[in-house]
Amino acid sequence: MTYVIAQPCVDLKDKACVDECPVDCIYEGPRKMYINPDECVDCGACEPVCPVEAIFFEDDTPEEWADFRNADAEFFAELGSPGGASQLGPVERDHPVVAGAPLPTA
Ligand code: SF4
Ligand code: SF4
């Protein structure tokens, strides 16, 4: 059980949460940030700083964004535990739920 980043982050990615994370476990995809569940220490520091309230403790993710509940964990199925987002840099592909999300309206 860990924190996840839901739909409001898509195409925003202001990275306010990244600056708060003590273990550098918030990784960047093309359209959304992702929390690595194996590296997150559940400190909760990221959650209150998100300007759009996109970060939730997994079980508390609103039903409307249920698709996002497992997206972060699945995003790391291939990547594993890189050990630091700043060292890895941006990842080139999003989870399918994110890649298929509607584009923001102008
Ligand atoms: S603070 Fe919120 S909107 Fe900004 S990158 Fe983090 S999760 Fe996304
Ligand atoms: S809960 Fe803490 S360790 Fe986990 S992503 Fe947020 S700031 Fe990082």
CSV table of N, CA, C and O and ligand atoms in Angstrom, one decimal:
chain,number,residue,atom,x,y,z
A,1,MET,N,0.8,-1.2,0.0
A,1,MET,CA,0.0,0.0,0.0
A,1,MET,C,0.9,1.2,0.0
A,1,MET,O,1.8,1.3,0.8
A,2,THR,N,0.5,2.2,-0.9
A,2,THR,CA,1.4,3.3,-1.0
A,2,THR,C,0.6,4.5,-1.6
A,2,THR,O,-0.6,4.4,-1.7
A,3,TYR,N,1.3,5.6,-1.9
A,3,TYR,CA,0.6,6.7,-2.5
A,3,TYR,C,0.6,6.6,-4.0
A,3,TYR,O,1.5,6.0,-4.6
A,4,VAL,N,-0.4,7.1,-4.6
A,4,VAL,CA,-0.5,7.1,-6.1
A,4,VAL,C,-0.8,8.5,-6.6
A,4,VAL,O,-1.4,9.3,-5.9
A,5,ILE,N,-0.6,8.7,-7.9
A,5,ILE,CA,-0.9,10.0,-8.5
A,5,ILE,C,-2.0,9.8,-9.6
A,5,ILE,O,-1.8,9.0,-10.5
A,6,ALA,N,-3.1,10.5,-9.4
A,6,ALA,CA,-4.3,10.3,-10.2
A,6,ALA,C,-4.4,11.3,-11.4
A,6,ALA,O,-3.5,12.1,-11.6
A,7,GLN,N,-5.5,11.3,-12.0
A,7,GLN,CA,-5.8,12.0,-13.2
A,7,GLN,C,-5.4,13.5,-13.2
A,7,GLN,O,-4.9,14.0,-14.2
A,8,PRO,N,-5.6,14.2,-12.1
A,8,PRO,CA,-5.4,15.7,-12.2
A,8,PRO,C,-4.0,16.1,-12.6
A,8,PRO,O,-3.7,17.2,-13.0
A,9,CYS,N,-3.0,15.2,-12.4
A,9,CYS,CA,-1.6,15.5,-12.7
A,9,CYS,C,-1.4,15.4,-14.3
A,9,CYS,O,-0.4,16.0,-14.8
A,10,VAL,N,-2.2,14.7,-15.0
A,10,VAL,CA,-2.0,14.5,-16.4
A,10,VAL,C,-1.9,15.8,-17.1
A,10,VAL,O,-2.8,16.7,-17.0
A,11,ASP,N,-0.8,16.0,-17.9
A,11,ASP,CA,-0.6,17.2,-18.7
A,11,ASP,C,-0.3,18.4,-17.8
A,11,ASP,O,-0.2,19.5,-18.4
A,12,LEU,N,-0.2,18.3,-16.5
A,12,LEU,CA,0.2,19.4,-15.6
A,12,LEU,C,1.6,19.3,-15.2
A,12,LEU,O,2.5,20.1,-15.5
A,13,LYS,N,1.9,18.2,-14.4
A,13,LYS,CA,3.2,17.9,-14.0
A,13,LYS,C,4.1,19.1,-13.5
A,13,LYS,O,5.2,19.3,-14.0
A,14,ASP,N,3.5,19.8,-12.6
A,14,ASP,CA,4.3,21.0,-12.1
A,14,ASP,C,5.5,20.6,-11.2
A,14,ASP,O,6.3,21.4,-10.9
A,15,LYS,N,5.5,19.3,-10.8
A,15,LYS,CA,6.6,18.7,-10.0
A,15,LYS,C,6.7,19.3,-8.6
A,15,LYS,O,7.8,19.2,-8.0
A,16,ALA,N,5.7,20.0,-8.1
A,16,ALA,CA,5.8,20.4,-6.7
A,16,ALA,C,6.1,19.3,-5.7
A,16,ALA,O,6.8,19.4,-4.7
A,17,CYS,N,5.5,18.1,-6.0
A,17,CYS,CA,5.7,17.0,-5.2
A,17,CYS,C,7.1,16.4,-5.2
A,17,CYS,O,7.7,16.0,-4.2
A,18,VAL,N,7.8,16.6,-6.3
A,18,VAL,CA,9.1,16.0,-6.5
A,18,VAL,C,10.1,16.7,-5.5
A,18,VAL,O,11.0,16.1,-4.9
A,19,ASP,N,9.9,18.0,-5.3
A,19,ASP,CA,10.8,18.7,-4.4
A,19,ASP,C,10.6,18.3,-2.9
A,19,ASP,O,11.5,18.5,-2.1
A,20,GLU,N,9.4,17.7,-2.6
A,20,GLU,CA,9.2,17.3,-1.2
A,20,GLU,C,9.6,15.9,-0.9
A,20,GLU,O,9.8,15.6,0.3
A,21,CYS,N,9.8,15.1,-1.9
A,21,CYS,CA,10.0,13.7,-1.7
A,21,CYS,C,11.4,13.4,-1.2
A,21,CYS,O,12.4,13.7,-1.8
A,22,PRO,N,11.5,12.8,0.0
A,22,PRO,CA,12.9,12.6,0.6
A,22,PRO,C,13.7,11.5,0.0
A,22,PRO,O,14.9,11.4,0.2
A,23,VAL,N,13.0,10.6,-0.8
A,23,VAL,CA,13.7,9.5,-1.4
A,23,VAL,C,13.7,9.5,-2.9
A,23,VAL,O,14.1,8.5,-3.5
A,24,ASP,N,13.3,10.6,-3.5
A,24,ASP,CA,13.4,10.8,-5.0
A,24,ASP,C,12.7,9.7,-5.7
A,24,ASP,O,13.3,9.1,-6.7
A,25,CYS,N,11.5,9.3,-5.3
A,25,CYS,CA,10.8,8.2,-5.9
A,25,CYS,C,9.6,8.6,-6.8
A,25,CYS,O,8.8,7.7,-7.1
A,26,ILE,N,9.6,9.9,-7.2
A,26,ILE,CA,8.5,10.3,-8.1
A,26,ILE,C,9.1,10.5,-9.4
A,26,ILE,O,9.8,11.5,-9.7
A,27,TYR,N,8.7,9.6,-10.4
A,27,TYR,CA,9.3,9.6,-11.7
A,27,TYR,C,8.4,10.3,-12.7
A,27,TYR,O,7.2,10.3,-12.6
A,28,GLU,N,9.1,10.7,-13.8
A,28,GLU,CA,8.4,11.5,-14.8
A,28,GLU,C,8.1,10.7,-16.1
A,28,GLU,O,9.0,10.1,-16.7
A,29,GLY,N,6.8,10.6,-16.5
A,29,GLY,CA,6.4,10.1,-17.8
A,29,GLY,C,6.1,11.2,-18.7
A,29,GLY,O,6.1,12.4,-18.3
A,30,PRO,N,5.8,11.0,-19.9
A,30,PRO,CA,5.5,12.0,-20.9
A,30,PRO,C,4.3,12.9,-20.4
A,30,PRO,O,4.3,14.1,-20.6
A,31,ARG,N,3.3,12.3,-19.8
A,31,ARG,CA,2.1,13.1,-19.5
A,31,ARG,C,1.7,13.1,-18.0
A,31,ARG,O,0.8,13.9,-17.5
A,32,LYS,N,2.4,12.3,-17.1
A,32,LYS,CA,2.1,12.3,-15.7
A,32,LYS,C,3.3,11.8,-14.9
A,32,LYS,O,4.2,11.2,-15.5
A,33,MET,N,3.3,12.2,-13.6
A,33,MET,CA,4.3,11.7,-12.7
A,33,MET,C,3.8,10.4,-12.1
A,33,MET,O,2.6,10.2,-12.0
A,34,TYR,N,4.8,9.6,-11.7
A,34,TYR,CA,4.5,8.3,-11.1
A,34,TYR,C,5.3,8.0,-9.8
A,34,TYR,O,6.5,8.3,-9.8
A,35,ILE,N,4.6,7.5,-8.8
A,35,ILE,CA,5.3,7.2,-7.5
A,35,ILE,C,5.7,5.7,-7.6
A,35,ILE,O,4.8,4.8,-7.8
A,36,ASN,N,6.9,5.4,-7.3
A,36,ASN,CA,7.4,4.1,-7.3
A,36,ASN,C,7.0,3.4,-6.0
A,36,ASN,O,7.5,3.8,-4.9
A,37,PRO,N,6.2,2.4,-6.0
A,37,PRO,CA,5.6,1.8,-4.8
A,37,PRO,C,6.7,1.1,-3.9
A,37,PRO,O,6.6,1.0,-2.7
A,38,ASP,N,7.8,0.7,-4.6
A,38,ASP,CA,8.8,-0.1,-3.9
A,38,ASP,C,9.8,0.9,-3.2
A,38,ASP,O,10.5,0.5,-2.3
A,39,GLU,N,9.8,2.1,-3.7
A,39,GLU,CA,10.8,3.1,-3.1
A,39,GLU,C,10.1,4.1,-2.2
A,39,GLU,O,10.8,4.7,-1.3
A,40,CYS,N,8.8,4.3,-2.4
A,40,CYS,CA,8.1,5.3,-1.5
A,40,CYS,C,8.1,4.8,-0.1
A,40,CYS,O,7.9,3.6,0.2
A,41,VAL,N,8.4,5.7,0.9
A,41,VAL,CA,8.4,5.3,2.3
A,41,VAL,C,7.1,5.8,3.0
A,41,VAL,O,7.1,5.8,4.2
A,42,ASP,N,6.1,6.2,2.2
A,42,ASP,CA,4.8,6.5,2.8
A,42,ASP,C,4.8,7.6,3.8
A,42,ASP,O,4.1,7.7,4.8
A,43,CYS,N,5.7,8.6,3.5
A,43,CYS,CA,5.8,9.7,4.5
A,43,CYS,C,4.7,10.7,4.4
A,43,CYS,O,4.4,11.5,5.3
A,44,GLY,N,4.1,10.8,3.2
A,44,GLY,CA,2.9,11.7,3.0
A,44,GLY,C,3.3,13.1,2.7
A,44,GLY,O,2.4,13.9,2.5
A,45,ALA,N,4.6,13.4,2.6
A,45,ALA,CA,5.0,14.8,2.4
A,45,ALA,C,4.5,15.4,1.0
A,45,ALA,O,4.3,16.6,0.9
A,46,CYS,N,4.4,14.5,0.0
A,46,CYS,CA,4.0,15.0,-1.3
A,46,CYS,C,2.5,15.4,-1.4
A,46,CYS,O,2.2,16.3,-2.1
A,47,GLU,N,1.7,14.7,-0.6
A,47,GLU,CA,0.3,14.8,-0.8
A,47,GLU,C,-0.3,16.3,-0.6
A,47,GLU,O,-1.0,16.8,-1.5
A,48,PRO,N,0.1,17.0,0.5
A,48,PRO,CA,-0.5,18.3,0.7
A,48,PRO,C,0.0,19.4,-0.3
A,48,PRO,O,-0.6,20.4,-0.4
A,49,VAL,N,1.1,19.2,-0.9
A,49,VAL,CA,1.7,20.2,-1.8
A,49,VAL,C,1.2,20.2,-3.2
A,49,VAL,O,1.4,21.1,-4.0
A,50,CYS,N,0.5,19.1,-3.6
A,50,CYS,CA,0.0,19.1,-4.9
A,50,CYS,C,-1.1,20.1,-5.1
A,50,CYS,O,-2.1,20.1,-4.5
A,51,PRO,N,-1.0,21.0,-6.1
A,51,PRO,CA,-1.9,22.1,-6.2
A,51,PRO,C,-3.3,21.7,-6.8
A,51,PRO,O,-4.3,22.4,-6.7
A,52,VAL,N,-3.3,20.5,-7.3
A,52,VAL,CA,-4.6,20.0,-7.9
A,52,VAL,C,-5.1,18.7,-7.2
A,52,VAL,O,-6.0,18.0,-7.7
A,53,GLU,N,-4.5,18.4,-6.0
A,53,GLU,CA,-5.0,17.3,-5.2
A,53,GLU,C,-5.0,16.0,-6.1
A,53,GLU,O,-6.0,15.3,-6.1
A,54,ALA,N,-3.9,15.7,-6.7
A,54,ALA,CA,-3.8,14.5,-7.5
A,54,ALA,C,-3.2,13.3,-6.8
A,54,ALA,O,-3.3,12.2,-7.3
A,55,ILE,N,-2.7,13.5,-5.6
A,55,ILE,CA,-2.0,12.5,-4.9
A,55,ILE,C,-2.9,11.9,-3.8
A,55,ILE,O,-3.4,12.7,-3.0
A,56,PHE,N,-3.0,10.6,-3.8
A,56,PHE,CA,-3.9,9.9,-2.8
A,56,PHE,C,-3.2,8.7,-2.2
A,56,PHE,O,-2.4,8.0,-2.9
A,57,PHE,N,-3.5,8.4,-0.9
A,57,PHE,CA,-3.2,7.1,-0.4
A,57,PHE,C,-4.0,6.1,-1.2
A,57,PHE,O,-5.2,6.3,-1.4
A,58,GLU,N,-3.3,5.1,-1.7
A,58,GLU,CA,-4.0,4.2,-2.7
A,58,GLU,C,-5.4,3.8,-2.5
A,58,GLU,O,-6.3,4.0,-3.4
A,59,ASP,N,-5.8,3.4,-1.3
A,59,ASP,CA,-7.2,3.0,-1.0
A,59,ASP,C,-8.1,4.2,-1.0
A,59,ASP,O,-9.3,4.0,-1.0
A,60,ASP,N,-7.6,5.4,-0.9
A,60,ASP,CA,-8.4,6.6,-0.8
A,60,ASP,C,-8.6,7.3,-2.2
A,60,ASP,O,-9.3,8.3,-2.3
A,61,THR,N,-8.1,6.7,-3.2
A,61,THR,CA,-8.2,7.2,-4.6
A,61,THR,C,-9.7,7.3,-4.9
A,61,THR,O,-10.4,6.3,-4.8
A,62,PRO,N,-10.2,8.4,-5.3
A,62,PRO,CA,-11.7,8.5,-5.7
A,62,PRO,C,-12.1,7.5,-6.7
A,62,PRO,O,-11.3,7.2,-7.6
A,63,GLU,N,-13.3,7.0,-6.6
A,63,GLU,CA,-13.8,6.0,-7.5
A,63,GLU,C,-13.7,6.4,-9.0
A,63,GLU,O,-13.4,5.6,-9.9
A,64,GLU,N,-13.9,7.7,-9.3
A,64,GLU,CA,-13.8,8.2,-10.7
A,64,GLU,C,-12.4,8.0,-11.3
A,64,GLU,O,-12.3,8.0,-12.5
A,65,TRP,N,-11.4,7.9,-10.4
A,65,TRP,CA,-10.1,7.7,-10.9
A,65,TRP,C,-9.6,6.3,-10.5
A,65,TRP,O,-8.3,6.1,-10.4
A,66,ALA,N,-10.5,5.3,-10.4
A,66,ALA,CA,-10.1,4.0,-10.0
A,66,ALA,C,-9.0,3.4,-11.0
A,66,ALA,O,-8.2,2.6,-10.5
A,67,ASP,N,-9.1,3.7,-12.2
A,67,ASP,CA,-8.1,3.2,-13.2
A,67,ASP,C,-6.7,3.6,-12.9
A,67,ASP,O,-5.8,3.0,-13.3
A,68,PHE,N,-6.6,4.7,-12.1
A,68,PHE,CA,-5.2,5.2,-11.8
A,68,PHE,C,-4.7,4.5,-10.5
A,68,PHE,O,-3.5,4.7,-10.2
A,69,ARG,N,-5.5,3.7,-9.8
A,69,ARG,CA,-5.1,3.1,-8.6
A,69,ARG,C,-3.9,2.2,-8.7
A,69,ARG,O,-3.0,2.2,-7.9
A,70,ASN,N,-3.8,1.5,-9.8
A,70,ASN,CA,-2.7,0.5,-10.1
A,70,ASN,C,-1.8,1.0,-11.1
A,70,ASN,O,-0.8,0.3,-11.4
A,71,ALA,N,-2.1,2.2,-11.7
A,71,ALA,CA,-1.2,2.6,-12.9
A,71,ALA,C,0.2,2.9,-12.5
A,71,ALA,O,1.1,2.5,-13.2
A,72,ASP,N,0.4,3.5,-11.3
A,72,ASP,CA,1.8,3.8,-10.9
A,72,ASP,C,2.6,2.5,-10.7
A,72,ASP,O,3.7,2.3,-11.2
A,73,ALA,N,2.0,1.5,-10.0
A,73,ALA,CA,2.7,0.2,-9.7
A,73,ALA,C,2.9,-0.5,-11.1
A,73,ALA,O,4.0,-1.0,-11.3
A,74,GLU,N,2.0,-0.5,-12.0
A,74,GLU,CA,2.1,-1.1,-13.2
A,74,GLU,C,3.2,-0.4,-14.1
A,74,GLU,O,3.9,-1.1,-14.9
A,75,PHE,N,3.3,0.9,-14.0
A,75,PHE,CA,4.3,1.6,-14.7
A,75,PHE,C,5.7,1.1,-14.4
A,75,PHE,O,6.6,1.1,-15.3
A,76,PHE,N,5.9,0.7,-13.2
A,76,PHE,CA,7.2,0.2,-12.8
A,76,PHE,C,7.4,-1.3,-12.9
A,76,PHE,O,8.4,-1.8,-12.5
A,77,ALA,N,6.4,-2.0,-13.5
A,77,ALA,CA,6.6,-3.4,-13.7
A,77,ALA,C,7.8,-3.8,-14.5
A,77,ALA,O,8.5,-4.7,-14.2
A,78,GLU,N,8.1,-3.0,-15.6
A,78,GLU,CA,9.3,-3.2,-16.4
A,78,GLU,C,10.5,-2.5,-15.8
A,78,GLU,O,11.6,-3.0,-15.9
A,79,LEU,N,10.2,-1.3,-15.3
A,79,LEU,CA,11.4,-0.4,-14.9
A,79,LEU,C,12.0,-1.0,-13.6
A,79,LEU,O,13.2,-0.8,-13.3
A,80,GLY,N,11.2,-1.6,-12.8
A,80,GLY,CA,11.7,-2.1,-11.5
A,80,GLY,C,11.9,-1.0,-10.5
A,80,GLY,O,11.1,0.0,-10.5
A,81,SER,N,13.0,-1.0,-9.8
A,81,SER,CA,13.3,0.0,-8.8
A,81,SER,C,14.6,0.7,-9.2
A,81,SER,O,15.7,0.3,-8.8
A,82,PRO,N,14.5,1.8,-10.0
A,82,PRO,CA,15.7,2.4,-10.5
A,82,PRO,C,16.6,3.1,-9.5
A,82,PRO,O,17.7,3.4,-9.7
A,83,GLY,N,16.0,3.4,-8.3
A,83,GLY,CA,16.8,3.9,-7.2
A,83,GLY,C,16.9,5.4,-7.2
A,83,GLY,O,17.8,6.0,-6.5
A,84,GLY,N,16.2,6.1,-8.0
A,84,GLY,CA,16.2,7.6,-8.0
A,84,GLY,C,15.8,8.2,-9.3
A,84,GLY,O,16.3,7.9,-10.3
A,85,ALA,N,14.7,9.1,-9.2
A,85,ALA,CA,14.1,9.6,-10.4
A,85,ALA,C,15.1,10.6,-11.1
A,85,ALA,O,15.1,10.7,-12.3
A,86,SER,N,15.8,11.4,-10.3
A,86,SER,CA,16.6,12.4,-10.9
A,86,SER,C,17.8,11.8,-11.7
A,86,SER,O,18.2,12.3,-12.7
A,87,GLN,N,18.2,10.7,-11.2
A,87,GLN,CA,19.3,10.0,-11.9
A,87,GLN,C,18.8,9.3,-13.2
A,87,GLN,O,19.5,9.3,-14.2
A,88,LEU,N,17.6,8.7,-13.1
A,88,LEU,CA,17.1,8.0,-14.3
A,88,LEU,C,16.6,9.0,-15.4
A,88,LEU,O,16.8,8.8,-16.5
A,89,GLY,N,16.0,10.1,-15.0
A,89,GLY,CA,15.5,11.1,-15.9
A,89,GLY,C,14.2,10.7,-16.4
A,89,GLY,O,13.6,9.7,-16.0
A,90,PRO,N,13.6,11.5,-17.3
A,90,PRO,CA,12.2,11.2,-17.8
A,90,PRO,C,12.2,9.8,-18.5
A,90,PRO,O,13.1,9.4,-19.2
A,91,VAL,N,11.0,9.1,-18.3
A,91,VAL,CA,10.8,7.8,-19.0
A,91,VAL,C,10.0,8.1,-20.3
A,91,VAL,O,9.1,9.0,-20.3
A,92,GLU,N,10.2,7.4,-21.3
A,92,GLU,CA,9.7,7.8,-22.6
A,92,GLU,C,8.2,7.3,-22.9
A,92,GLU,O,7.6,7.7,-23.9
A,93,ARG,N,7.7,6.5,-22.0
A,93,ARG,CA,6.3,6.0,-22.3
A,93,ARG,C,5.5,6.1,-21.0
A,93,ARG,O,6.0,6.0,-19.9
A,94,ASP,N,4.2,6.4,-21.2
A,94,ASP,CA,3.2,6.4,-20.1
A,94,ASP,C,2.5,5.1,-19.9
A,94,ASP,O,2.5,4.2,-20.8
A,95,HIS,N,1.9,4.9,-18.8
A,95,HIS,CA,1.0,3.8,-18.6
A,95,HIS,C,-0.2,4.0,-19.6
A,95,HIS,O,-0.6,5.1,-19.8
A,96,PRO,N,-0.8,2.9,-20.1
A,96,PRO,CA,-1.8,3.0,-21.1
A,96,PRO,C,-3.0,3.9,-20.6
A,96,PRO,O,-3.6,4.6,-21.4
A,97,VAL,N,-3.4,3.8,-19.3
A,97,VAL,CA,-4.5,4.6,-18.8
A,97,VAL,C,-4.2,6.1,-19.0
A,97,VAL,O,-5.0,6.9,-19.3
A,98,VAL,N,-2.9,6.5,-18.8
A,98,VAL,CA,-2.5,7.9,-19.0
A,98,VAL,C,-2.3,8.3,-20.4
A,98,VAL,O,-2.8,9.3,-20.9
A,99,ALA,N,-1.7,7.4,-21.2
A,99,ALA,CA,-1.5,7.7,-22.6
A,99,ALA,C,-2.8,7.9,-23.3
A,99,ALA,O,-2.9,8.6,-24.3
A,100,GLY,N,-3.9,7.1,-22.8
A,100,GLY,CA,-5.2,7.2,-23.5
A,100,GLY,C,-6.1,8.3,-22.9
A,100,GLY,O,-7.2,8.4,-23.3
A,101,ALA,N,-5.6,9.0,-21.9
A,101,ALA,CA,-6.5,10.0,-21.2
A,101,ALA,C,-6.8,11.1,-22.2
A,101,ALA,O,-5.9,11.5,-23.1
A,102,PRO,N,-8.0,11.7,-22.1
A,102,PRO,CA,-8.3,12.8,-23.0
A,102,PRO,C,-7.3,14.0,-22.9
A,102,PRO,O,-6.8,14.2,-21.9
A,103,LEU,N,-7.1,14.6,-24.0
A,103,LEU,CA,-6.2,15.8,-24.0
A,103,LEU,C,-6.9,16.9,-23.3
A,103,LEU,O,-8.2,17.0,-23.3
A,104,PRO,N,-6.2,17.8,-22.6
A,104,PRO,CA,-6.8,18.9,-21.9
A,104,PRO,C,-7.6,19.8,-22.9
A,104,PRO,O,-7.1,20.0,-24.0
A,105,THR,N,-8.7,20.4,-22.4
A,105,THR,CA,-9.4,21.3,-23.3
A,105,THR,C,-8.7,22.7,-23.2
A,105,THR,O,-8.2,23.1,-22.2
A,106,ALA,N,-8.7,23.3,-24.4
A,106,ALA,CA,-7.9,24.6,-24.4
A,106,ALA,C,-8.7,25.7,-23.6
A,106,ALA,O,-9.8,25.6,-23.4
B,1,SF4,S1,2.4,18.1,-7.4
B,1,SF4,FE1,0.6,17.1,-8.2
B,1,SF4,S2,0.3,18.0,-10.3
B,1,SF4,FE2,2.3,18.5,-9.6
B,1,SF4,S3,3.6,16.9,-10.5
B,1,SF4,FE3,3.1,16.3,-8.4
B,1,SF4,S4,1.2,15.0,-8.6
B,1,SF4,FE4,1.5,16.1,-10.5
B,2,SF4,S1,4.8,9.6,0.3
B,2,SF4,FE1,6.8,10.5,0.8
B,2,SF4,S2,8.2,8.9,-0.1
B,2,SF4,FE2,6.2,8.5,-1.0
B,2,SF4,S3,6.2,9.7,-2.9
B,2,SF4,FE3,5.3,11.0,-1.4
B,2,SF4,S4,7.0,12.2,-0.6
B,2,SF4,FE4,7.9,10.5,-1.7
